[in-house]
Amino acid sequence: MSEGPKAPADTLTRRHVLFAGSSALALTACAVARASLSRMPALAATASLHPKRHPEVGTFGFDVDGMDRSVAPGDDFVRYAVGKWIDTTEIPPDRSSWGSVAIIQRQTSARVRALMEEVARASAPEGSDNRKIADYFTSFMDAVRIERLGSSPLLPELHAIAAIETHTELSSALGASLRSDVDVLNLGVFYTPRIMGLWVAEDLDDSARYRPYLLQGGLGMPDREYFLGSSPHYAQLRTRYQAHIATMLRLAGFTAPEARATRVIALETALAKAHVPVGDTVDVTKANTVWLRPELAAKAPGLEWTAFLTAAGLNDQPRFGAWQPSALAGISRLTASEPLPAWKDYLAFHAIENAAPFLSKPFADEHFTFNGHAVSGTPRQPERWKRGVDHTSEALGEAIGKLYVERYFPPAARAQAEGMASNVLRAFAARLDRLDWMGAETKAEAKKKLANFRVMVGYPDRWRDYSGLEIVRGDAYGNRVRATLFEYRRSVSKLGRPVDRSEWLMTPQTVNALFAPSQNSITLPAAILAPTFFDPKADAAVNYGALGAGLGHEVTHGFDDNGALFDANGNLRNWWSRADMDHFKAEAKKLADQYSAYQPLPGLHIDGGQTSTENIADLGGLATAWDAYQLSLQGRPAPMIEGFTPKQRFFLGFAQNYRATFRPAALRRQIVTDILTPAPYRILTVRNLDAWYSAFDVRPGQKLYLAPDRRVKIW
Ligand SMILES: [Zn+2]
């Protein structure tokens, strides 16, 4: 994604991704954009992962130098485990926080950049994936040619818009603009600047088949609030947006750009009024509306649906998911009620806006000044090569992923992580069996669901086929258009075929993880399988404390109050009994009270309610990972390493994976707005595990001690 606007409710977008940060695609983009942070003071701290090898277990894989052993673990476990790392780590000047995920992202970015430059230097055969990567990247990097072309690559599109004379032609043009650019449930992406977003995904009532979902879209700012909100911040952005629209139209040679901008913003404000708020969009229980093809004209009058769907390649579909029915009806109505000239100005502006990052400097700069700087607060436009890496990754993600894993993720590492995943699933099954609070019926459903769980590790078994994608050297904008259309047609072609459960929704070079509720699957891309999360050469205790607990965290989400909505087959059906839900909520309250007592900044406590779901997942994940580690030992004793017992190393591995340091403003923002507890406080999950008390000899009277009856056990 370019620096286009992103959905604002970022706390909600990460519902099914493991780490804070926006959508997965955006995360890749951000990671790539940070590739040049090469002289970071924190590098010293990263590099100090203990290098000593041990005959039985390989490297320890834990940063002993980052500990502060002057404090007792029972008094301040965060300090004990990662205190010196926090003391010696400087936050990079352009970042507001720094920690494990950011460090992995930086490393991945550097690798992806190097791979792409290597491919660009080599001369791969015509038609090969590598040639496409090279040509896409090189075309974008050819700034001289792009300057010379000015707005000319866009002119055919603008002429076509100018030629629209009827409502039917307008409906056609709107339909032709659709792309597959949203994914609410898995990636948390629900913003599209196009009039509607298409998402081809499992039918909520029958996960064995696909349903084409239509989502609200069409706004040039991230959300309806930007158009309707009364705060001075939004009011100021609206003024800037109007000026931005006029500037873009003027750059493209339109007459009367101010008057046109006024019409565009009025139209978008009407669209915004039709939109539903983010909270409704992410509530899947409100999204399961099916409109049959013959009903469209009655359910959502206004659009000429036949023209719209024909242009979108969807006219033969018998049924559609209307994700936000009232919004779709409102948008459809506006296509008929608003004057055609306003729609033509609207289409022209959006065509320019979409193309701008691939056009000459005045377009690209103006695009960034509004979308990147004014809306998103990014201080500077990323350097050209970073944008080039981003755009190429977006167009040819799996082709690049293939190169990435060939170089950095050997099959042996994959097999090892898969083995860990299978132990985590076995351990969770055993914990389900032992649960005394869950009723027999709910438990039977849970076991059925767990049996259908899959963990996809590293990279897909079958790589995406890019042979139908034409990339032309020297045609940066044309390449972009063909790549998004190629992706759209790939999505549409899935309709009517059985669901492909082997498809990957994240590229291997994405530093994140994903839980897909309709598939009961967890995706762990190769890039996240790096220290401190996972190190194939490291001690198993450390790996289970880190990756094992992260995996366990994701697994529990399949069974908690969110997971309760999707059954064993991934269909939308709540399978929890009332009594079980009541018990769950009562235990959740106890854990919430525990977290609410933490005070990271003077006067500012963690909100245990807001972070409840994630804290429960941390707790269940850590407990499950500990059991899984035991399973991995198969009764064999594990040795001491560097004077630490296996149990101690397990908890140290967990702690190290959540080491992080914040600027106060960033810490405040996360506490106030986020559903995740700030990383260092996630470490305190350990207080609820009996094994932690025996591991570090934690006794009554120590600051972190909890009496056994106050330790919360949910899973
Ligand atoms: Zn989570």
XYZ file of C-alpha atoms and ligand atoms in Angstrom:
716
model
C 0.000 0.000 0.000
C 1.257 3.489 -0.711
C 0.956 6.197 1.911
C -2.777 6.125 1.364
C -5.077 6.618 4.290
C -5.495 3.745 6.679
C -8.469 2.852 8.796
C -8.308 4.770 12.051
C -9.439 2.258 14.633
C -6.130 0.487 14.806
C -6.975 -1.188 18.074
C -9.686 -3.087 16.296
C -7.785 -3.897 13.144
C -5.371 -6.162 14.912
C -8.032 -8.435 16.252
C -6.551 -11.486 14.599
C -2.969 -10.516 14.133
C -0.441 -11.178 16.844
C 1.308 -7.886 17.115
C 0.334 -4.290 17.452
C 0.645 -2.379 14.220
C -1.827 -1.853 11.461
C -2.906 -4.378 8.904
C -0.522 -7.026 7.778
C 0.087 -5.433 4.412
C 0.725 -2.116 6.022
C 3.047 -3.766 8.474
C 5.147 -5.180 5.667
C 5.210 -1.785 4.092
C 6.250 -0.129 7.327
C 8.921 -2.724 7.886
C 10.333 -2.133 4.462
C 10.168 1.597 4.933
C 12.370 1.285 7.978
C 15.116 -0.596 6.220
C 17.615 2.218 6.305
C 17.876 2.387 10.083
C 21.280 0.844 9.879
C 23.237 2.630 12.551
C 20.987 2.022 15.498
C 22.486 2.067 18.961
C 20.146 -0.793 19.792
C 22.006 -3.026 17.388
C 24.603 -3.748 20.041
C 21.894 -5.017 22.330
C 20.410 -7.231 19.617
C 23.722 -8.673 18.651
C 24.483 -9.771 22.165
C 22.204 -12.823 22.038
C 24.447 -15.225 23.856
C 26.855 -16.739 21.386
C 28.107 -19.714 23.422
C 27.255 -23.111 22.011
C 26.186 -26.022 24.139
C 26.625 -29.559 22.894
C 23.102 -30.728 23.752
C 21.031 -27.715 22.858
C 22.941 -25.509 20.451
C 23.090 -21.870 21.418
C 21.348 -20.680 24.553
C 19.486 -18.113 22.508
C 18.982 -15.817 25.449
C 20.580 -12.453 26.209
C 22.135 -13.024 29.633
C 23.955 -9.678 29.467
C 20.584 -7.933 29.251
C 19.528 -9.214 32.682
C 19.802 -7.303 35.935
C 20.645 -9.929 38.495
C 20.936 -7.408 41.292
C 17.178 -7.592 41.845
C 15.209 -10.608 43.033
C 12.982 -12.101 40.328
C 10.117 -12.253 42.832
C 10.357 -8.508 43.422
C 10.742 -7.259 39.864
C 10.830 -9.962 37.236
C 10.884 -7.527 34.304
C 13.967 -5.828 35.706
C 15.606 -9.156 36.529
C 15.037 -10.639 33.073
C 15.598 -7.660 30.758
C 16.592 -4.683 32.961
C 20.049 -4.030 31.537
C 18.736 -4.327 27.995
C 16.219 -1.602 28.822
C 18.961 0.539 30.403
C 21.316 0.257 27.452
C 18.871 0.365 24.559
C 18.266 3.709 22.923
C 15.082 4.201 20.968
C 15.928 5.153 17.361
C 15.305 8.872 16.818
C 12.436 8.348 14.380
C 10.655 5.794 16.533
C 8.441 6.170 19.563
C 9.167 2.736 20.955
C 11.570 -0.100 20.353
C 11.512 -3.796 21.054
C 11.652 -7.335 19.767
C 9.213 -7.009 16.872
C 10.735 -3.752 15.639
C 14.183 -5.324 15.717
C 13.020 -8.308 13.670
C 11.293 -5.935 11.258
C 14.479 -3.990 10.727
C 16.420 -7.127 9.952
C 13.759 -8.395 7.550
C 13.628 -5.077 5.716
C 17.343 -5.081 5.153
C 17.126 -8.608 3.786
C 14.232 -7.873 1.440
C 15.926 -4.779 0.085
C 19.148 -6.665 -0.581
C 17.280 -9.482 -2.343
C 15.436 -7.060 -4.569
C 18.563 -5.148 -5.515
C 20.306 -8.402 -6.279
C 17.473 -9.477 -8.561
C 17.448 -6.069 -10.237
C 21.164 -6.387 -11.039
C 20.889 -9.889 -12.469
C 19.321 -10.430 -15.871
C 16.689 -13.084 -15.310
C 14.960 -14.691 -18.312
C 12.008 -12.859 -19.863
C 8.731 -13.936 -18.238
C 10.312 -15.332 -15.066
C 9.201 -14.159 -11.624
C 12.623 -12.679 -10.975
C 12.451 -10.709 -14.202
C 9.069 -9.348 -13.113
C 10.440 -8.311 -9.728
C 13.383 -6.638 -11.440
C 11.268 -4.858 -14.041
C 8.670 -3.681 -11.538
C 11.296 -2.319 -9.176
C 13.483 -0.813 -11.894
C 10.541 0.903 -13.585
C 9.575 2.564 -10.329
C 13.174 3.576 -9.679
C 13.494 5.246 -13.109
C 12.617 8.689 -11.790
C 13.923 10.451 -14.908
C 11.491 8.652 -17.174
C 8.652 9.077 -14.684
C 9.295 12.863 -14.608
C 9.328 13.037 -18.366
C 6.004 11.216 -18.627
C 4.264 13.600 -16.199
C 0.550 12.814 -16.042
C 0.457 11.121 -19.451
C 0.186 7.515 -18.147
C -3.103 8.534 -16.560
C -4.644 10.357 -19.512
C -6.518 7.415 -21.069
C -8.325 6.885 -17.751
C -9.208 10.562 -17.434
C -10.514 10.632 -21.016
C -12.717 7.624 -20.305
C -14.175 9.362 -17.251
C -14.775 12.547 -19.221
C -16.718 10.525 -21.790
C -19.284 9.253 -19.247
C -22.710 10.595 -20.235
C -25.288 8.350 -18.637
C -26.086 6.781 -15.304
C -25.467 3.364 -16.846
C -21.977 4.414 -17.885
C -21.350 5.773 -14.413
C -22.446 2.454 -12.872
C -20.090 0.687 -15.250
C -17.166 2.920 -14.368
C -17.765 2.408 -10.646
C -17.952 -1.363 -11.136
C -14.741 -1.407 -13.149
C -12.949 0.390 -10.323
C -13.489 -2.455 -7.823
C -10.434 -4.235 -6.477
C -9.932 -6.934 -3.855
C -8.500 -4.605 -1.268
C -10.306 -5.455 1.977
C -10.225 -8.357 4.451
C -12.103 -7.654 7.639
C -11.780 -10.888 9.580
C -8.230 -12.001 8.971
C -6.158 -8.932 8.252
C -8.418 -6.245 9.676
C -8.387 -4.218 6.462
C -11.735 -2.573 5.813
C -10.864 0.754 4.257
C -11.004 1.244 0.511
C -11.045 4.525 -1.413
C -13.013 2.753 -4.159
C -16.781 2.986 -4.033
C -16.999 -0.545 -2.593
C -14.483 -3.163 -1.561
C -14.705 -6.766 -2.701
C -13.643 -9.492 -0.315
C -13.786 -13.082 -1.528
C -13.679 -15.297 1.548
C -15.376 -18.190 3.285
C -19.151 -18.000 3.455
C -19.960 -17.211 7.109
C -22.616 -19.950 7.082
C -20.655 -22.531 5.101
C -16.882 -22.277 5.254
C -16.438 -24.844 2.486
C -17.460 -22.309 -0.154
C -16.628 -18.729 -1.008
C -18.927 -15.747 -0.733
C -18.238 -12.418 -2.459
C -18.636 -9.747 0.227
C -19.242 -6.148 -0.705
C -18.039 -3.535 1.772
C -18.645 0.174 2.064
C -15.977 2.397 0.501
C -15.360 5.521 -1.514
C -13.965 7.972 1.025
C -10.661 9.739 0.430
C -10.037 10.039 4.174
C -9.805 7.008 6.489
C -13.254 6.960 8.062
C -16.652 8.675 8.234
C -15.547 10.488 11.411
C -13.057 12.498 9.368
C -15.971 13.957 7.421
C -18.542 14.234 10.183
C -16.571 14.553 13.446
C -16.818 17.897 15.206
C -13.312 18.102 16.711
C -11.014 20.906 15.472
C -8.585 18.228 14.281
C -11.124 16.821 11.835
C -12.347 20.261 10.809
C -8.802 21.274 9.941
C -8.216 18.069 7.999
C -11.389 18.689 5.968
C -10.099 22.097 4.941
C -6.786 20.566 3.950
C -8.524 17.758 2.096
C -10.519 20.183 -0.001
C -7.339 22.070 -0.924
C -5.629 18.777 -1.707
C -8.414 17.709 -4.088
C -8.157 21.054 -5.899
C -4.372 20.795 -6.153
C -4.542 17.303 -7.621
C -7.139 18.340 -10.201
C -5.098 21.424 -11.120
C -1.931 19.342 -11.544
C -3.804 17.089 -13.936
C -4.924 20.103 -15.981
C -8.562 20.463 -14.922
C -10.285 23.823 -15.174
C -12.079 25.299 -12.148
C -10.381 22.929 -9.690
C -11.775 24.705 -6.586
C -15.368 24.367 -7.695
C -14.811 20.726 -8.551
C -13.176 20.105 -5.160
C -16.235 21.554 -3.441
C -18.456 19.124 -5.328
C -16.195 16.162 -4.541
C -16.091 16.852 -0.832
C -19.858 17.349 -0.710
C -20.346 14.004 -2.411
C -17.915 12.242 -0.089
C -19.615 13.800 2.925
C -22.889 12.305 1.711
C -21.139 8.943 1.312
C -19.719 9.291 4.833
C -23.216 9.815 6.204
C -24.261 6.537 4.596
C -21.300 4.677 6.125
C -21.612 2.727 9.370
C -19.051 3.308 12.155
C -15.968 1.076 12.477
C -17.391 -0.652 15.547
C -20.248 -2.003 13.428
C -17.977 -3.053 10.595
C -15.771 -5.210 12.819
C -18.744 -6.815 14.585
C -19.081 -9.992 12.564
C -22.485 -10.761 14.047
C -23.794 -7.709 12.175
C -22.186 -8.702 8.895
C -23.946 -11.884 7.889
C -26.495 -10.525 5.417
C -26.956 -12.296 2.089
C -28.456 -10.518 -0.905
C -29.416 -12.696 -3.825
C -28.517 -11.342 -7.252
C -32.174 -10.682 -8.264
C -32.780 -8.807 -4.986
C -30.013 -6.220 -5.439
C -32.077 -3.645 -7.272
C -34.751 -3.799 -4.564
C -32.427 -4.007 -1.542
C -30.135 -1.260 -2.771
C -31.812 0.790 -5.481
C -29.906 3.455 -7.356
C -26.958 1.773 -9.059
C -27.617 0.039 -12.336
C -26.493 -3.220 -10.856
C -26.204 -5.124 -14.132
C -23.832 -2.534 -15.563
C -21.938 -2.307 -12.258
C -21.511 -6.055 -11.802
C -20.738 -6.752 -15.441
C -17.895 -4.257 -15.352
C -16.732 -5.823 -12.091
C -16.785 -9.333 -13.559
C -19.386 -10.382 -10.992
C -22.677 -10.411 -12.888
C -22.927 -14.201 -12.909
C -22.711 -14.474 -9.106
C -25.948 -15.769 -7.577
C -25.461 -14.222 -4.134
C -23.498 -11.536 -2.334
C -22.573 -10.823 1.255
C -23.681 -7.322 2.177
C -21.246 -6.603 5.011
C -22.850 -3.269 5.910
C -26.281 -3.449 4.220
C -27.433 0.043 5.161
C -24.226 1.624 3.898
C -24.295 -0.264 0.610
C -27.902 0.819 0.080
C -26.957 4.413 0.892
C -24.041 4.413 -1.538
C -26.190 2.908 -4.269
C -28.878 5.551 -3.735
C -26.338 8.372 -4.033
C -25.149 7.192 -7.442
C -28.611 8.098 -8.743
C -29.473 11.095 -6.585
C -26.235 13.076 -6.950
C -25.555 14.918 -10.205
C -23.442 13.171 -12.822
C -20.855 16.016 -13.086
C -20.090 15.631 -9.368
C -19.523 11.907 -9.849
C -17.243 12.567 -12.801
C -15.160 15.000 -10.758
C -15.099 12.442 -7.971
C -13.903 9.666 -10.308
C -11.280 11.922 -11.875
C -9.895 12.981 -8.511
C -9.706 9.386 -7.276
C -8.028 8.241 -10.473
C -5.356 10.905 -9.991
C -5.023 10.110 -6.297
C -4.585 6.379 -6.958
C -2.015 6.986 -9.654
C -0.104 9.780 -7.913
C 2.577 7.667 -6.171
C 3.533 6.329 -9.634
C 3.512 9.671 -11.444
C 5.935 12.575 -11.527
C 7.187 14.354 -8.426
C 4.488 17.033 -8.099
C 1.799 14.316 -7.944
C 3.739 11.993 -5.640
C 4.728 14.825 -3.292
C 1.239 16.257 -3.050
C -0.120 12.765 -2.415
C 2.304 12.281 0.442
C 1.855 15.752 1.897
C -1.814 15.105 2.442
C -2.096 11.339 3.018
C 1.254 10.601 4.596
C 1.877 13.773 6.522
C -1.430 15.481 7.295
C -3.543 12.360 7.828
C -1.019 9.850 9.171
C 1.547 12.131 10.801
C 4.535 10.654 8.955
C 7.216 13.372 9.044
C 8.973 12.631 5.757
C 8.196 10.851 2.556
C 10.189 7.599 2.507
C 13.086 7.548 0.075
C 12.312 6.397 -3.435
C 13.986 2.995 -3.076
C 11.911 2.256 0.007
C 8.727 3.056 -1.850
C 9.976 0.922 -4.724
C 10.581 -2.030 -2.422
C 7.115 -1.543 -0.900
C 5.228 -1.358 -4.162
C 7.104 -4.305 -5.638
C 6.381 -6.350 -2.508
C 2.733 -5.521 -2.801
C 2.560 -6.558 -6.450
C 4.727 -9.686 -6.301
C 4.668 -10.643 -2.616
C 4.975 -14.395 -2.922
C 7.581 -14.241 -5.677
C 9.729 -12.228 -3.286
C 8.729 -14.502 -0.406
C 10.048 -17.465 -2.322
C 13.463 -15.809 -2.638
C 13.311 -14.867 1.032
C 12.756 -18.386 2.323
C 15.294 -19.902 -0.072
C 17.864 -17.632 1.488
C 16.748 -17.344 5.099
C 14.356 -20.081 6.150
C 15.614 -23.635 5.547
C 13.186 -26.601 5.603
C 14.782 -27.797 8.848
C 13.723 -24.602 10.639
C 10.231 -25.069 9.284
C 10.100 -28.674 10.510
C 11.286 -27.620 13.940
C 8.658 -24.879 14.283
C 5.990 -27.295 13.029
C 7.023 -29.760 15.718
C 6.628 -27.048 18.333
C 3.209 -26.145 16.968
C 2.034 -29.721 17.165
C 3.171 -29.951 20.804
C 1.343 -26.712 21.595
C -1.875 -28.089 20.081
C -1.491 -31.362 21.994
C -0.829 -29.485 25.210
C -3.885 -27.312 24.731
C -6.030 -30.408 24.070
C -4.886 -31.894 27.366
C -5.645 -28.640 29.178
C -9.145 -28.617 27.698
C -9.658 -32.146 29.030
C -8.625 -31.035 32.503
C -10.791 -27.890 32.619
C -13.266 -28.322 35.454
C -15.395 -25.254 34.756
C -16.371 -25.910 31.169
C -19.583 -27.878 30.635
C -19.458 -31.180 28.795
C -21.274 -29.909 25.732
C -19.132 -26.829 25.262
C -16.045 -28.927 25.882
C -17.041 -31.434 23.218
C -17.439 -28.572 20.715
C -14.083 -27.163 21.784
C -12.348 -30.494 21.245
C -13.913 -30.821 17.824
C -12.727 -27.337 16.982
C -9.197 -27.994 18.174
C -9.025 -31.136 16.062
C -9.625 -28.931 13.004
C -6.896 -26.443 13.943
C -3.968 -26.033 11.603
C -0.749 -24.096 11.945
C 0.863 -23.000 8.685
C 4.548 -22.356 9.166
C 7.040 -20.308 7.180
C 5.688 -20.318 3.632
C 2.936 -21.830 1.486
C 3.294 -25.335 0.066
C 2.225 -24.072 -3.328
C 3.481 -20.704 -4.536
C 1.233 -18.220 -6.264
C 1.469 -18.313 -10.052
C 2.374 -14.927 -11.535
C 2.637 -16.132 -15.126
C -0.539 -14.237 -16.085
C 0.816 -10.931 -14.801
C 2.419 -8.732 -17.420
C 5.139 -6.388 -16.171
C 6.549 -3.918 -18.679
C 9.891 -2.268 -18.048
C 9.505 1.498 -18.126
C 5.770 1.525 -17.356
C 5.644 2.098 -13.592
C 1.984 3.114 -13.442
C 0.816 0.533 -15.973
C 2.534 -2.167 -13.917
C 0.663 -1.018 -10.851
C -2.674 -1.111 -12.688
C -2.012 -4.573 -14.115
C -0.858 -5.937 -10.752
C -3.961 -4.793 -8.847
C -6.216 -6.039 -11.631
C -4.376 -9.370 -11.683
C -4.955 -9.728 -7.937
C -8.614 -8.773 -8.337
C -9.197 -11.352 -11.053
C -7.425 -13.983 -8.970
C -9.908 -13.278 -6.171
C -12.939 -13.352 -8.450
C -11.776 -16.605 -10.046
C -12.022 -18.313 -6.651
C -15.804 -17.892 -6.671
C -17.632 -21.146 -7.375
C -14.569 -23.240 -6.559
C -14.064 -25.107 -3.271
C -12.239 -23.122 -0.591
C -8.473 -23.440 -0.896
C -7.255 -24.009 2.644
C -3.630 -23.891 1.635
C -3.772 -20.282 0.476
C -1.622 -17.842 2.401
C -3.055 -14.468 3.394
C 0.291 -13.063 4.505
C 3.581 -13.160 2.653
C 6.486 -15.107 4.185
C 8.423 -11.866 4.659
C 5.701 -10.359 6.873
C 6.744 -9.816 10.483
C 3.477 -10.808 12.094
C 1.189 -13.792 12.605
C -2.414 -14.370 11.689
C -5.409 -16.292 12.961
C -8.120 -16.981 10.385
C -11.369 -17.695 12.256
C -13.198 -19.173 9.268
C -10.381 -21.643 8.670
C -9.304 -22.333 12.249
C -5.798 -21.746 11.014
C -2.799 -19.883 12.319
C -0.218 -18.519 9.907
C 3.350 -18.002 11.077
C 5.353 -16.356 8.276
C 9.059 -17.128 7.995
C 10.031 -13.574 8.898
C 8.545 -13.701 12.383
C 10.409 -16.947 13.073
C 13.542 -15.098 14.084
C 15.131 -14.303 17.475
C 13.818 -13.367 20.006
C 10.693 -15.138 18.842
C 12.340 -18.283 17.535
C 15.853 -19.450 16.827
C 16.290 -22.910 15.327
C 19.730 -23.111 16.934
C 18.578 -22.090 20.408
C 17.675 -23.988 23.549
C 14.170 -25.468 23.344
C 13.151 -23.982 26.709
C 13.789 -20.470 25.386
C 11.955 -21.204 22.126
C 8.907 -22.575 23.912
C 8.849 -19.579 26.257
C 8.863 -17.248 23.251
C 7.357 -18.818 20.108
C 5.489 -21.473 22.108
C 3.717 -18.881 24.238
C 2.941 -16.746 21.175
C 1.438 -19.747 19.418
C -0.507 -20.719 22.502
C -1.807 -17.142 22.659
C -3.207 -17.444 19.132
C -4.686 -20.894 19.776
C -6.638 -19.676 22.807
C -8.226 -16.941 20.653
C -9.994 -19.747 18.814
C -11.758 -20.654 22.065
C -12.325 -17.410 23.937
C -15.297 -15.048 23.666
C -14.244 -14.185 20.082
C -13.567 -17.807 19.207
C -16.962 -18.758 20.595
C -18.542 -17.086 17.556
C -16.993 -19.534 15.069
C -17.551 -23.271 15.388
C -15.374 -26.287 14.583
C -16.003 -25.842 10.868
C -15.314 -22.130 10.897
C -18.977 -21.232 10.523
C -20.556 -18.329 12.369
C -22.355 -20.129 15.202
C -21.882 -19.497 18.907
C -21.092 -22.805 20.579
C -20.671 -21.673 24.169
C -23.280 -22.354 26.839
C -24.523 -19.428 28.877
C -23.111 -20.874 32.123
C -19.655 -21.323 30.606
C -19.637 -17.785 29.306
C -20.617 -16.481 32.745
C -17.786 -18.373 34.411
C -15.315 -17.158 31.795
C -16.354 -13.574 32.390
C -16.008 -13.910 36.170
C -12.455 -15.246 35.863
C -11.673 -12.585 33.286
C -12.706 -9.976 35.832
C -10.173 -11.320 38.358
C -7.383 -11.072 35.811
C -8.550 -7.607 34.797
C -8.284 -6.440 38.400
C -4.742 -7.766 38.557
C -3.688 -5.769 35.484
C -5.562 -2.645 36.512
C -3.304 -2.441 39.556
C -0.252 -1.850 37.336
C 0.734 1.778 36.949
C 3.278 2.274 34.142
C 3.171 6.087 34.369
C 2.378 8.229 37.403
C -1.393 8.294 37.756
C -1.966 6.148 34.669
C -3.018 2.563 35.267
C -3.410 -0.211 32.746
C -7.076 -0.750 31.926
C -7.546 -4.418 32.749
C -10.941 -4.473 31.073
C -9.799 -2.993 27.793
C -6.841 -5.398 27.610
C -8.705 -8.387 29.038
C -8.984 -10.571 25.931
C -5.304 -10.240 25.124
C -4.162 -10.802 28.717
C -6.260 -13.964 28.913
C -4.623 -15.148 25.705
C -1.155 -14.409 27.128
C -2.002 -16.377 30.256
C -3.423 -19.372 28.408
C -0.607 -19.227 25.884
C 2.140 -19.257 28.509
C 0.559 -22.104 30.492
C 0.067 -24.125 27.304
C 3.616 -23.468 26.142
C 4.996 -24.737 29.427
C 3.099 -28.009 29.000
C 4.208 -28.204 25.378
C 7.836 -27.841 26.434
C 7.364 -30.763 28.822
C 5.919 -32.809 25.965
C 8.927 -31.966 23.810
C 11.304 -33.402 26.396
C 9.562 -36.786 26.234
C 10.673 -37.525 29.766
C 14.334 -36.783 29.119
C 16.003 -34.453 31.629
C 17.126 -31.093 30.248
C 20.556 -29.786 31.266
C 21.525 -26.631 33.140
C 22.766 -23.850 30.858
C 24.766 -20.902 32.127
C 23.577 -21.781 35.612
C 19.875 -21.643 34.700
C 17.433 -24.516 35.035
C 15.192 -25.394 32.061
C 12.215 -23.920 33.913
C 14.050 -20.640 34.466
C 15.105 -20.497 30.830
C 11.535 -21.013 29.699
C 10.335 -17.969 31.636
C 13.384 -15.933 30.606
C 12.640 -16.746 26.956
C 9.098 -15.508 27.443
C 10.291 -12.307 29.114
C 12.920 -11.530 26.524
C 10.391 -11.808 23.718
C 8.387 -8.958 25.251
C 11.230 -6.659 26.117
C 10.484 -3.179 24.878
C 11.195 0.403 25.698
C 8.901 3.372 25.105
C 8.944 7.121 24.960
C 6.440 8.282 27.611
C 3.973 9.672 25.042
C 3.950 6.394 23.140
C 3.493 4.408 26.323
C 0.596 6.663 27.311
C -0.987 6.259 23.902
C -0.764 2.492 24.005
C -2.234 2.345 27.520
C -5.118 4.610 26.542
C -5.960 3.283 23.075
C -4.697 -0.253 22.721
C -6.178 -3.664 23.457
C -2.678 -5.012 24.110
C -0.966 -4.447 27.448
C 2.372 -2.663 26.834
C 4.998 -5.342 26.195
C 7.036 -5.221 29.410
C 3.873 -5.632 31.482
C 2.877 -8.663 29.466
C 5.871 -10.328 31.118
C 4.019 -10.211 34.451
C 1.675 -12.939 33.187
C 4.174 -15.252 34.917
C 2.690 -14.358 38.318
C -0.234 -16.646 37.620
C 1.826 -19.770 36.912
C 2.815 -22.047 39.794
C 5.856 -23.148 37.793
C 7.248 -19.607 37.878
C 7.174 -19.596 41.699
C 9.158 -22.784 41.965
C 11.508 -21.775 39.128
C 12.699 -18.631 40.875
C 11.879 -19.524 44.474
C 9.363 -16.706 44.771
C 8.031 -16.409 48.319
C 5.325 -14.630 50.277
C 6.402 -11.095 51.058
C 8.048 -10.519 47.682
C 6.426 -7.800 45.583
C 5.137 -9.996 42.763
C 3.982 -12.846 44.991
C 0.351 -13.893 44.612
C -1.179 -16.387 47.025
C -2.191 -19.568 45.152
C -5.910 -18.709 45.326
C -5.267 -15.335 43.686
C -3.449 -16.795 40.691
C -5.865 -16.800 37.781
C -6.255 -19.962 35.687
C -8.630 -19.813 32.781
C -7.352 -22.296 30.224
Zn -4.175 -11.783 20.715
